[in-house]
CSV table of N, CA and C and ligand atoms in Angstrom, one decimal:
chain,number,residue,atom,x,y,z
C,1,MET,N,138.4,24.8,121.3
C,1,MET,CA,137.3,24.2,120.5
C,1,MET,C,136.1,25.1,120.8
C,2,SER,N,135.4,25.5,119.7
C,2,SER,CA,134.2,26.3,120.0
C,2,SER,C,133.1,25.9,119.0
C,3,GLU,N,132.9,24.6,118.9
C,3,GLU,CA,131.9,24.1,118.0
C,3,GLU,C,130.6,24.0,118.7
C,4,HIS,N,129.5,23.8,117.8
C,4,HIS,CA,128.2,23.5,118.4
C,4,HIS,C,128.2,22.1,118.9
C,5,GLU,N,127.9,22.0,120.2
C,5,GLU,CA,128.1,20.6,120.8
C,5,GLU,C,127.1,20.4,121.9
C,6,ARG,N,127.0,19.1,122.4
C,6,ARG,CA,126.1,18.8,123.5
C,6,ARG,C,126.9,18.5,124.7
C,7,THR,N,126.4,18.8,125.9
C,7,THR,CA,127.1,18.5,127.1
C,7,THR,C,126.1,18.0,128.2
C,8,PHE,N,126.7,17.2,129.1
C,8,PHE,CA,125.9,16.6,130.1
C,8,PHE,C,126.0,17.4,131.4
C,9,VAL,N,124.9,17.7,132.0
C,9,VAL,CA,124.8,18.5,133.3
C,9,VAL,C,123.8,17.8,134.2
C,10,MET,N,124.1,17.9,135.5
C,10,MET,CA,123.3,17.2,136.5
C,10,MET,C,123.1,18.1,137.7
C,11,VAL,N,121.9,18.4,138.2
C,11,VAL,CA,121.7,19.0,139.5
C,11,VAL,C,121.8,17.8,140.5
C,12,LYS,N,122.7,18.0,141.4
C,12,LYS,CA,123.0,16.9,142.4
C,12,LYS,C,121.9,16.9,143.5
C,13,PRO,N,121.9,15.8,144.3
C,13,PRO,CA,120.8,15.7,145.3
C,13,PRO,C,120.6,16.9,146.2
C,14,ASP,N,121.7,17.6,146.5
C,14,ASP,CA,121.6,18.8,147.4
C,14,ASP,C,120.8,19.9,146.6
C,15,GLY,N,121.1,20.1,145.4
C,15,GLY,CA,120.5,21.1,144.6
C,15,GLY,C,119.0,20.8,144.4
C,16,VAL,N,118.7,19.5,144.1
C,16,VAL,CA,117.3,19.1,144.0
C,16,VAL,C,116.5,19.4,145.3
C,17,GLN,N,117.1,19.0,146.4
C,17,GLN,CA,116.3,19.1,147.7
C,17,GLN,C,116.2,20.5,148.1
C,18,ARG,N,117.1,21.4,147.7
C,18,ARG,CA,117.0,22.8,148.0
C,18,ARG,C,116.2,23.6,147.0
C,19,GLY,N,115.6,22.9,146.0
C,19,GLY,CA,114.7,23.6,145.1
C,19,GLY,C,115.3,24.5,144.1
C,20,LEU,N,116.5,24.0,143.6
C,20,LEU,CA,117.3,24.9,142.7
C,20,LEU,C,117.2,24.5,141.3
C,21,ILE,N,116.4,23.5,140.9
C,21,ILE,CA,116.3,23.0,139.5
C,21,ILE,C,115.9,24.2,138.6
C,22,GLY,N,114.8,24.8,139.0
C,22,GLY,CA,114.3,25.9,138.1
C,22,GLY,C,115.3,27.0,137.9
C,23,ASP,N,115.9,27.4,138.9
C,23,ASP,CA,116.9,28.5,138.8
C,23,ASP,C,118.1,28.1,137.8
C,24,ILE,N,118.5,26.9,138.0
C,24,ILE,CA,119.7,26.4,137.2
C,24,ILE,C,119.3,26.3,135.7
C,25,VAL,N,118.1,25.7,135.5
C,25,VAL,CA,117.6,25.6,134.1
C,25,VAL,C,117.4,27.0,133.5
C,26,SER,N,116.9,27.9,134.3
C,26,SER,CA,116.7,29.3,133.8
C,26,SER,C,118.1,29.9,133.4
C,27,ARG,N,119.1,29.7,134.2
C,27,ARG,CA,120.4,30.3,133.8
C,27,ARG,C,120.9,29.8,132.5
C,28,PHE,N,120.7,28.5,132.2
C,28,PHE,CA,121.2,28.0,130.9
C,28,PHE,C,120.3,28.5,129.8
C,29,GLU,N,119.0,28.5,130.0
C,29,GLU,CA,118.1,29.1,129.0
C,29,GLU,C,118.5,30.5,128.7
C,30,ASP,N,118.7,31.3,129.7
C,30,ASP,CA,119.0,32.7,129.5
C,30,ASP,C,120.3,32.9,128.8
C,31,ARG,N,121.2,32.0,129.0
C,31,ARG,CA,122.5,32.1,128.3
C,31,ARG,C,122.4,31.7,126.8
C,32,GLY,N,121.3,31.1,126.4
C,32,GLY,CA,121.1,30.8,125.0
C,32,GLY,C,121.3,29.4,124.7
C,33,LEU,N,121.6,28.5,125.7
C,33,LEU,CA,121.7,27.1,125.4
C,33,LEU,C,120.4,26.5,125.3
C,34,LYS,N,120.3,25.3,124.6
C,34,LYS,CA,119.0,24.7,124.4
C,34,LYS,C,119.0,23.3,125.1
C,35,MET,N,118.0,23.0,125.8
C,35,MET,CA,117.9,21.7,126.5
C,35,MET,C,117.4,20.7,125.4
C,36,VAL,N,118.2,19.6,125.3
C,36,VAL,CA,117.8,18.5,124.4
C,36,VAL,C,117.4,17.3,125.1
C,37,GLY,N,117.5,17.3,126.5
C,37,GLY,CA,117.1,16.1,127.3
C,37,GLY,C,117.0,16.5,128.7
C,38,GLY,N,116.1,15.8,129.5
C,38,GLY,CA,116.1,16.1,130.9
C,38,GLY,C,115.4,14.9,131.6
C,39,LYS,N,115.9,14.5,132.7
C,39,LYS,CA,115.4,13.3,133.4
C,39,LYS,C,115.6,13.4,134.9
C,40,PHE,N,114.4,13.4,135.6
C,40,PHE,CA,114.4,13.3,137.1
C,40,PHE,C,114.6,11.9,137.5
C,41,MET,N,115.7,11.6,138.2
C,41,MET,CA,116.0,10.1,138.4
C,41,MET,C,116.8,9.9,139.6
C,42,GLN,N,116.7,8.6,140.1
C,42,GLN,CA,117.6,8.2,141.2
C,42,GLN,C,118.7,7.4,140.6
C,43,ILE,N,120.0,7.8,141.0
C,43,ILE,CA,121.1,7.1,140.5
C,43,ILE,C,121.4,5.8,141.4
C,44,ASP,N,121.6,4.7,140.7
C,44,ASP,CA,121.9,3.5,141.6
C,44,ASP,C,123.4,3.4,141.7
C,45,GLN,N,123.8,2.4,142.6
C,45,GLN,CA,125.2,2.3,143.0
C,45,GLN,C,126.1,2.0,141.7
C,46,GLU,N,125.6,1.2,140.8
C,46,GLU,CA,126.4,0.8,139.6
C,46,GLU,C,126.7,2.0,138.7
C,47,LEU,N,125.6,2.8,138.5
C,47,LEU,CA,125.7,4.0,137.6
C,47,LEU,C,126.7,5.0,138.3
C,48,ALA,N,126.5,5.2,139.6
C,48,ALA,CA,127.4,6.1,140.3
C,48,ALA,C,128.8,5.7,140.2
C,49,GLU,N,129.1,4.5,140.4
C,49,GLU,CA,130.5,4.0,140.4
C,49,GLU,C,131.1,4.2,139.0
C,50,GLU,N,130.3,4.0,138.0
C,50,GLU,CA,130.7,4.1,136.6
C,50,GLU,C,131.0,5.6,136.3
C,51,HIS,N,130.0,6.4,136.7
C,51,HIS,CA,130.1,7.9,136.4
C,51,HIS,C,131.3,8.5,137.0
C,52,TYR,N,131.6,8.1,138.3
C,52,TYR,CA,132.7,8.7,139.0
C,52,TYR,C,134.0,7.7,139.0
C,53,GLY,N,134.0,6.8,138.0
C,53,GLY,CA,135.1,5.8,137.9
C,53,GLY,C,136.5,6.4,138.0
C,54,GLU,N,136.7,7.6,137.4
C,54,GLU,CA,138.0,8.2,137.4
C,54,GLU,C,138.5,8.5,138.9
C,55,HIS,N,137.6,8.6,139.8
C,55,HIS,CA,137.9,8.9,141.2
C,55,HIS,C,138.0,7.7,142.1
C,56,GLU,N,137.9,6.5,141.6
C,56,GLU,CA,137.8,5.3,142.5
C,56,GLU,C,138.9,5.1,143.4
C,57,ASP,N,140.1,5.6,143.2
C,57,ASP,CA,141.2,5.5,144.1
C,57,ASP,C,141.3,6.6,145.1
C,58,LYS,N,140.4,7.6,145.0
C,58,LYS,CA,140.5,8.8,145.9
C,58,LYS,C,139.8,8.5,147.2
C,59,PRO,N,140.3,9.1,148.3
C,59,PRO,CA,139.7,8.9,149.6
C,59,PRO,C,138.3,9.3,149.7
C,60,PHE,N,137.8,10.2,148.9
C,60,PHE,CA,136.5,10.7,149.0
C,60,PHE,C,135.5,9.9,148.1
C,61,PHE,N,136.0,8.9,147.4
C,61,PHE,CA,135.1,8.1,146.4
C,61,PHE,C,133.9,7.6,147.1
C,62,ASP,N,134.0,6.8,148.2
C,62,ASP,CA,132.8,6.2,148.8
C,62,ASP,C,131.8,7.2,149.2
C,63,GLY,N,132.3,8.4,149.8
C,63,GLY,CA,131.4,9.4,150.2
C,63,GLY,C,130.7,10.1,149.0
C,64,LEU,N,131.4,10.2,147.9
C,64,LEU,CA,130.8,10.8,146.7
C,64,LEU,C,129.7,9.9,146.2
C,65,VAL,N,130.0,8.6,146.1
C,65,VAL,CA,129.0,7.6,145.6
C,65,VAL,C,127.7,7.6,146.6
C,66,ASP,N,128.0,7.6,147.9
C,66,ASP,CA,126.9,7.7,148.8
C,66,ASP,C,126.0,8.9,148.6
C,67,PHE,N,126.7,10.0,148.4
C,67,PHE,CA,126.0,11.3,148.3
C,67,PHE,C,125.2,11.3,147.0
C,68,ILE,N,125.7,10.9,145.9
C,68,ILE,CA,125.1,11.1,144.6
C,68,ILE,C,123.9,10.1,144.5
C,69,THR,N,123.9,9.0,145.3
C,69,THR,CA,122.8,8.0,145.3
C,69,THR,C,121.8,8.3,146.4
C,70,SER,N,122.0,9.4,147.2
C,70,SER,CA,121.2,9.6,148.4
C,70,SER,C,119.8,10.1,148.1
C,71,GLY,N,119.6,10.6,146.9
C,71,GLY,CA,118.3,11.2,146.6
C,71,GLY,C,118.2,11.5,145.1
C,72,PRO,N,117.1,12.0,144.6
C,72,PRO,CA,116.9,12.2,143.2
C,72,PRO,C,117.9,13.3,142.7
C,73,VAL,N,118.3,13.1,141.4
C,73,VAL,CA,119.0,14.1,140.7
C,73,VAL,C,118.2,14.5,139.5
C,74,PHE,N,118.6,15.7,138.9
C,74,PHE,CA,118.0,16.1,137.6
C,74,PHE,C,119.1,16.1,136.5
C,75,ALA,N,119.1,15.1,135.7
C,75,ALA,CA,120.1,14.9,134.7
C,75,ALA,C,119.6,15.6,133.4
C,76,MET,N,120.5,16.3,132.7
C,76,MET,CA,120.1,17.1,131.5
C,76,MET,C,121.2,17.0,130.5
C,77,VAL,N,120.8,17.2,129.2
C,77,VAL,CA,121.7,17.5,128.1
C,77,VAL,C,121.4,18.8,127.5
C,78,TRP,N,122.4,19.7,127.4
C,78,TRP,CA,122.2,21.0,126.8
C,78,TRP,C,123.1,21.1,125.6
C,79,GLU,N,122.6,21.9,124.6
C,79,GLU,CA,123.5,22.1,123.4
C,79,GLU,C,123.6,23.5,123.1
C,80,GLY,N,124.7,23.8,122.4
C,80,GLY,CA,125.0,25.2,122.0
C,80,GLY,C,126.5,25.3,121.6
C,81,GLN,N,126.8,26.6,121.2
C,81,GLN,CA,128.2,26.9,120.9
C,81,GLN,C,129.1,26.7,122.1
C,82,ASP,N,130.1,25.8,122.0
C,82,ASP,CA,131.0,25.6,123.1
C,82,ASP,C,130.3,25.3,124.4
C,83,ALA,N,129.3,24.5,124.3
C,83,ALA,CA,128.4,24.3,125.5
C,83,ALA,C,129.1,23.8,126.7
C,84,THR,N,130.0,22.8,126.5
C,84,THR,CA,130.7,22.2,127.7
C,84,THR,C,131.5,23.3,128.5
C,85,ARG,N,132.2,24.1,127.8
C,85,ARG,CA,133.0,25.2,128.5
C,85,ARG,C,132.1,26.3,129.0
C,86,GLN,N,131.1,26.6,128.3
C,86,GLN,CA,130.1,27.6,128.8
C,86,GLN,C,129.5,27.2,130.2
C,87,VAL,N,129.1,25.9,130.2
C,87,VAL,CA,128.5,25.4,131.4
C,87,VAL,C,129.5,25.4,132.6
C,88,ARG,N,130.7,25.0,132.3
C,88,ARG,CA,131.7,24.9,133.3
C,88,ARG,C,132.0,26.3,133.9
C,89,THR,N,132.0,27.3,133.0
C,89,THR,CA,132.2,28.7,133.4
C,89,THR,C,131.1,29.1,134.3
C,90,MET,N,129.9,28.8,133.9
C,90,MET,CA,128.7,29.2,134.7
C,90,MET,C,128.6,28.4,136.1
C,91,MET,N,129.2,27.2,136.1
C,91,MET,CA,129.2,26.4,137.4
C,91,MET,C,130.1,27.0,138.4
C,92,GLY,N,131.3,27.5,138.0
C,92,GLY,CA,132.3,27.9,139.0
C,92,GLY,C,133.3,26.8,139.2
C,93,GLU,N,134.1,27.0,140.3
C,93,GLU,CA,135.1,26.0,140.6
C,93,GLU,C,134.5,24.8,141.3
C,94,THR,N,135.3,23.7,141.4
C,94,THR,CA,134.8,22.5,142.1
C,94,THR,C,134.5,22.9,143.6
C,95,ASP,N,135.4,23.7,144.2
C,95,ASP,CA,135.2,24.1,145.5
C,95,ASP,C,134.4,25.4,145.6
C,96,PRO,N,133.2,25.4,146.1
C,96,PRO,CA,132.4,26.6,146.2
C,96,PRO,C,133.1,27.8,146.8
C,97,ALA,N,134.0,27.5,147.7
C,97,ALA,CA,134.7,28.6,148.4
C,97,ALA,C,135.7,29.4,147.4
C,98,GLU,N,136.0,28.7,146.3
C,98,GLU,CA,136.9,29.4,145.3
C,98,GLU,C,136.0,29.9,144.1
C,99,SER,N,134.7,29.7,144.2
C,99,SER,CA,133.9,30.1,143.1
C,99,SER,C,133.4,31.5,143.2
C,100,ALA,N,133.4,32.3,142.1
C,100,ALA,CA,133.0,33.7,142.2
C,100,ALA,C,131.5,33.8,142.4
C,101,PRO,N,131.1,34.8,143.1
C,101,PRO,CA,129.6,35.1,143.2
C,101,PRO,C,129.1,35.3,141.8
C,102,GLY,N,127.9,34.8,141.5
C,102,GLY,CA,127.3,34.9,140.2
C,102,GLY,C,127.4,33.6,139.4
C,103,THR,N,128.4,32.7,139.9
C,103,THR,CA,128.4,31.3,139.4
C,103,THR,C,127.5,30.5,140.2
C,104,ILE,N,127.1,29.3,139.7
C,104,ILE,CA,126.1,28.5,140.4
C,104,ILE,C,126.7,28.0,141.7
C,105,ARG,N,127.9,27.5,141.7
C,105,ARG,CA,128.5,27.1,143.0
C,105,ARG,C,128.9,28.3,143.9
C,106,GLY,N,129.2,29.4,143.3
C,106,GLY,CA,129.6,30.6,144.0
C,106,GLY,C,128.3,31.1,144.7
C,107,ASP,N,127.2,30.9,144.1
C,107,ASP,CA,125.9,31.4,144.8
C,107,ASP,C,125.3,30.4,145.7
C,108,TYR,N,125.4,29.1,145.4
C,108,TYR,CA,124.7,28.1,146.2
C,108,TYR,C,125.5,27.0,146.9
C,109,GLY,N,126.7,26.8,146.4
C,109,GLY,CA,127.5,25.7,146.9
C,109,GLY,C,127.8,25.8,148.4
C,110,LEU,N,127.9,24.7,149.1
C,110,LEU,CA,128.2,24.7,150.5
C,110,LEU,C,129.6,24.3,150.8
C,111,ASP,N,130.0,23.2,150.2
C,111,ASP,CA,131.4,22.7,150.4
C,111,ASP,C,131.7,21.8,149.2
C,112,LEU,N,132.9,21.2,149.2
C,112,LEU,CA,133.4,20.4,148.1
C,112,LEU,C,132.4,19.2,147.7
C,113,GLY,N,131.8,18.6,148.7
C,113,GLY,CA,130.9,17.5,148.5
C,113,GLY,C,129.5,18.1,148.0
C,114,ARG,N,129.0,19.0,148.7
C,114,ARG,CA,127.7,19.6,148.4
C,114,ARG,C,127.8,20.8,147.5
C,115,ASN,N,128.2,20.5,146.3
C,115,ASN,CA,128.5,21.7,145.4
C,115,ASN,C,127.5,21.8,144.2
C,116,VAL,N,126.2,21.2,144.5
C,116,VAL,CA,125.0,21.5,143.7
C,116,VAL,C,124.9,21.0,142.3
C,117,ILE,N,126.0,21.0,141.6
C,117,ILE,CA,125.9,20.7,140.2
C,117,ILE,C,127.1,19.9,139.6
C,118,HIS,N,126.8,19.1,138.6
C,118,HIS,CA,127.9,18.5,137.9
C,118,HIS,C,127.8,18.9,136.4
C,119,GLY,N,129.0,19.1,135.8
C,119,GLY,CA,129.0,19.3,134.3
C,119,GLY,C,130.2,18.6,133.7
C,120,SER,N,130.0,18.1,132.5
C,120,SER,CA,131.2,17.4,131.9
C,120,SER,C,132.4,18.3,131.8
C,121,ASP,N,133.5,17.6,132.0
C,121,ASP,CA,134.8,18.3,132.0
C,121,ASP,C,135.2,18.7,130.6
C,122,HIS,N,135.5,19.9,130.3
C,122,HIS,CA,135.8,20.3,128.9
C,122,HIS,C,137.2,20.0,128.6
C,123,GLU,N,138.1,19.7,129.6
C,123,GLU,CA,139.5,19.4,129.3
C,123,GLU,C,139.6,17.9,129.0
C,124,ASP,N,138.6,17.1,129.3
C,124,ASP,CA,138.6,15.7,129.0
C,124,ASP,C,137.9,15.4,127.7
C,125,GLU,N,138.6,15.3,126.6
C,125,GLU,CA,138.1,15.1,125.3
C,125,GLU,C,137.0,14.0,125.3
C,126,GLY,N,135.8,14.3,124.8
C,126,GLY,CA,134.8,13.2,124.7
C,126,GLY,C,134.1,12.9,125.9
C,127,ALA,N,134.4,13.6,127.1
C,127,ALA,CA,133.7,13.3,128.3
C,127,ALA,C,132.2,13.6,128.2
C,128,ASN,N,131.9,14.7,127.5
C,128,ASN,CA,130.5,15.1,127.3
C,128,ASN,C,129.7,14.0,126.6
C,129,GLU,N,130.2,13.5,125.5
C,129,GLU,CA,129.4,12.4,124.8
C,129,GLU,C,129.4,11.1,125.6
C,130,ARG,N,130.5,10.8,126.3
C,130,ARG,CA,130.5,9.6,127.1
C,130,ARG,C,129.4,9.6,128.2
C,131,GLU,N,129.3,10.8,128.9
C,131,GLU,CA,128.4,10.9,130.0
C,131,GLU,C,126.9,11.0,129.5
C,132,ILE,N,126.7,11.6,128.3
C,132,ILE,CA,125.4,11.6,127.7
C,132,ILE,C,124.9,10.2,127.5
C,133,GLU,N,125.8,9.4,126.9
C,133,GLU,CA,125.5,8.0,126.6
C,133,GLU,C,125.2,7.2,127.8
C,134,LEU,N,125.9,7.5,128.9
C,134,LEU,CA,125.8,6.8,130.1
C,134,LEU,C,124.4,7.0,130.7
C,135,PHE,N,123.9,8.2,130.6
C,135,PHE,CA,122.6,8.6,131.2
C,135,PHE,C,121.4,8.6,130.3
C,136,PHE,N,121.6,8.7,129.0
C,136,PHE,CA,120.4,8.8,128.1
C,136,PHE,C,120.5,7.9,126.9
C,137,ASP,N,119.4,7.4,126.5
C,137,ASP,CA,119.3,6.7,125.2
C,137,ASP,C,119.1,7.8,124.1
C,138,GLU,N,119.6,7.6,122.9
C,138,GLU,CA,119.6,8.6,121.9
C,138,GLU,C,118.1,9.1,121.6
C,139,ASP,N,117.2,8.1,121.8
C,139,ASP,CA,115.8,8.5,121.5
C,139,ASP,C,115.1,9.3,122.6
C,140,GLU,N,115.8,9.5,123.7
C,140,GLU,CA,115.3,10.4,124.7
C,140,GLU,C,115.8,11.9,124.5
C,141,LEU,N,116.5,12.1,123.4
C,141,LEU,CA,117.1,13.4,123.2
C,141,LEU,C,116.4,14.0,121.9
C,142,VAL,N,116.1,15.3,122.0
C,142,VAL,CA,115.4,16.0,120.9
C,142,VAL,C,116.5,16.5,119.9
C,143,ASP,N,116.1,16.3,118.6
C,143,ASP,CA,116.9,17.0,117.5
C,143,ASP,C,116.1,18.2,117.1
C,144,TRP,N,116.6,19.4,117.6
C,144,TRP,CA,115.9,20.6,117.3
C,144,TRP,C,115.8,21.0,115.9
C,145,ASP,N,116.7,20.4,115.0
C,145,ASP,CA,116.6,20.7,113.6
C,145,ASP,C,115.4,20.1,113.0
C,146,GLN,N,114.8,19.1,113.7
C,146,GLN,CA,113.6,18.4,113.2
C,146,GLN,C,112.3,19.0,113.7
C,147,ILE,N,112.4,20.0,114.6
C,147,ILE,CA,111.2,20.6,115.2
C,147,ILE,C,110.8,21.8,114.5
C,148,ASP,N,109.5,21.9,114.1
C,148,ASP,CA,109.1,23.1,113.4
C,148,ASP,C,108.8,24.2,114.4
C,149,SER,N,109.5,25.3,114.4
C,149,SER,CA,109.2,26.4,115.3
C,149,SER,C,108.9,27.7,114.5
C,150,SER,N,108.5,27.5,113.2
C,150,SER,CA,108.2,28.6,112.4
C,150,SER,C,107.0,29.4,112.9
C,151,TRP,N,106.1,28.7,113.6
C,151,TRP,CA,104.9,29.4,114.1
C,151,TRP,C,105.2,30.4,115.1
C,152,LEU,N,106.4,30.3,115.8
C,152,LEU,CA,106.8,31.3,116.8
C,152,LEU,C,107.0,32.7,116.2
C,153,TYR,N,107.3,32.7,114.9
C,153,TYR,CA,107.7,34.0,114.3
C,153,TYR,C,106.6,34.5,113.3
C,154,GLU,N,105.4,33.8,113.3
C,154,GLU,CA,104.4,34.3,112.3
C,154,GLU,C,103.8,35.6,112.7
T,201,ATP,N1,138.8,16.6,148.0
T,201,ATP,C1,137.5,16.3,147.8
T,201,ATP,N2,136.7,16.0,148.9
T,201,ATP,C2,135.4,15.7,148.8
T,201,ATP,N3,134.8,15.7,147.6
T,201,ATP,C3,135.5,16.0,146.5
T,201,ATP,C4,136.9,16.3,146.6
T,201,ATP,N4,137.3,16.6,145.3
T,201,ATP,C5,136.3,16.4,144.5
T,201,ATP,N5,135.2,16.0,145.2
T,201,ATP,C6,133.8,15.8,144.7
T,201,ATP,O1,133.9,15.0,143.5
T,201,ATP,C7,133.3,15.6,142.4
T,201,ATP,C8,134.1,15.3,141.2
T,201,ATP,O2,135.4,15.9,141.3
T,201,ATP,P1,136.1,16.6,140.0
T,201,ATP,O3,137.5,16.8,140.4
T,201,ATP,O4,135.7,15.8,138.8
T,201,ATP,O5,135.3,18.0,140.1
T,201,ATP,P2,134.4,18.7,139.1
T,201,ATP,O6,134.7,18.2,137.7
T,201,ATP,O7,134.4,20.2,139.3
T,201,ATP,O8,133.0,18.2,139.6
T,201,ATP,P3,131.9,17.4,138.8
T,201,ATP,O9,132.6,16.2,138.2
T,201,ATP,O10,130.9,17.0,139.9
T,201,ATP,O11,131.4,18.4,137.8
T,201,ATP,C9,133.3,17.1,142.8
T,201,ATP,O12,132.2,17.8,142.2
T,201,ATP,C10,133.1,17.0,144.3
T,201,ATP,O13,131.7,17.0,144.6
């Protein structure tokens, strides 16, 4: 799939507390993706359990929920050609130790838990739109087609 699409991305509490929001946003801007939404927020227990619902039977589930609710996150929606897959490629692997230098987790990730960033799974059909809906109301997102940017090129 390589269509123009939106995807959900989140700088996790470790990334926020280490001051990595700006760098991460820059990487996506430089890549040509467009931000359509952004929210600095604290995730509560209910939202965390819903967001990570697919992992509820895993031994690391409680630790994952504790971590993601431990401090503010920066939730974002980015759009562009094949945006979900592009973001996943730029993030690296789930385990930072397996992530190539130059990827976000390869450059900054510490371990499986503290891996700086979340992005929708491109192999899970519809995960991007489900996660966007979970974190954002439609009126919090910008429709760039409706924004006049002709002045930029005058
Ligand atoms: N074995 C594990 N031990 C501890 N934490 C884990 C483990 N496996 C996954 N996690 C944590 O759970 C998150 C979700 O796992 P998942 O398999 O969906 O990875 P991912 O899709 O790369 O990550 P994310 O969903 O955060 O983008 C991972 O980002 C990681 O922080």
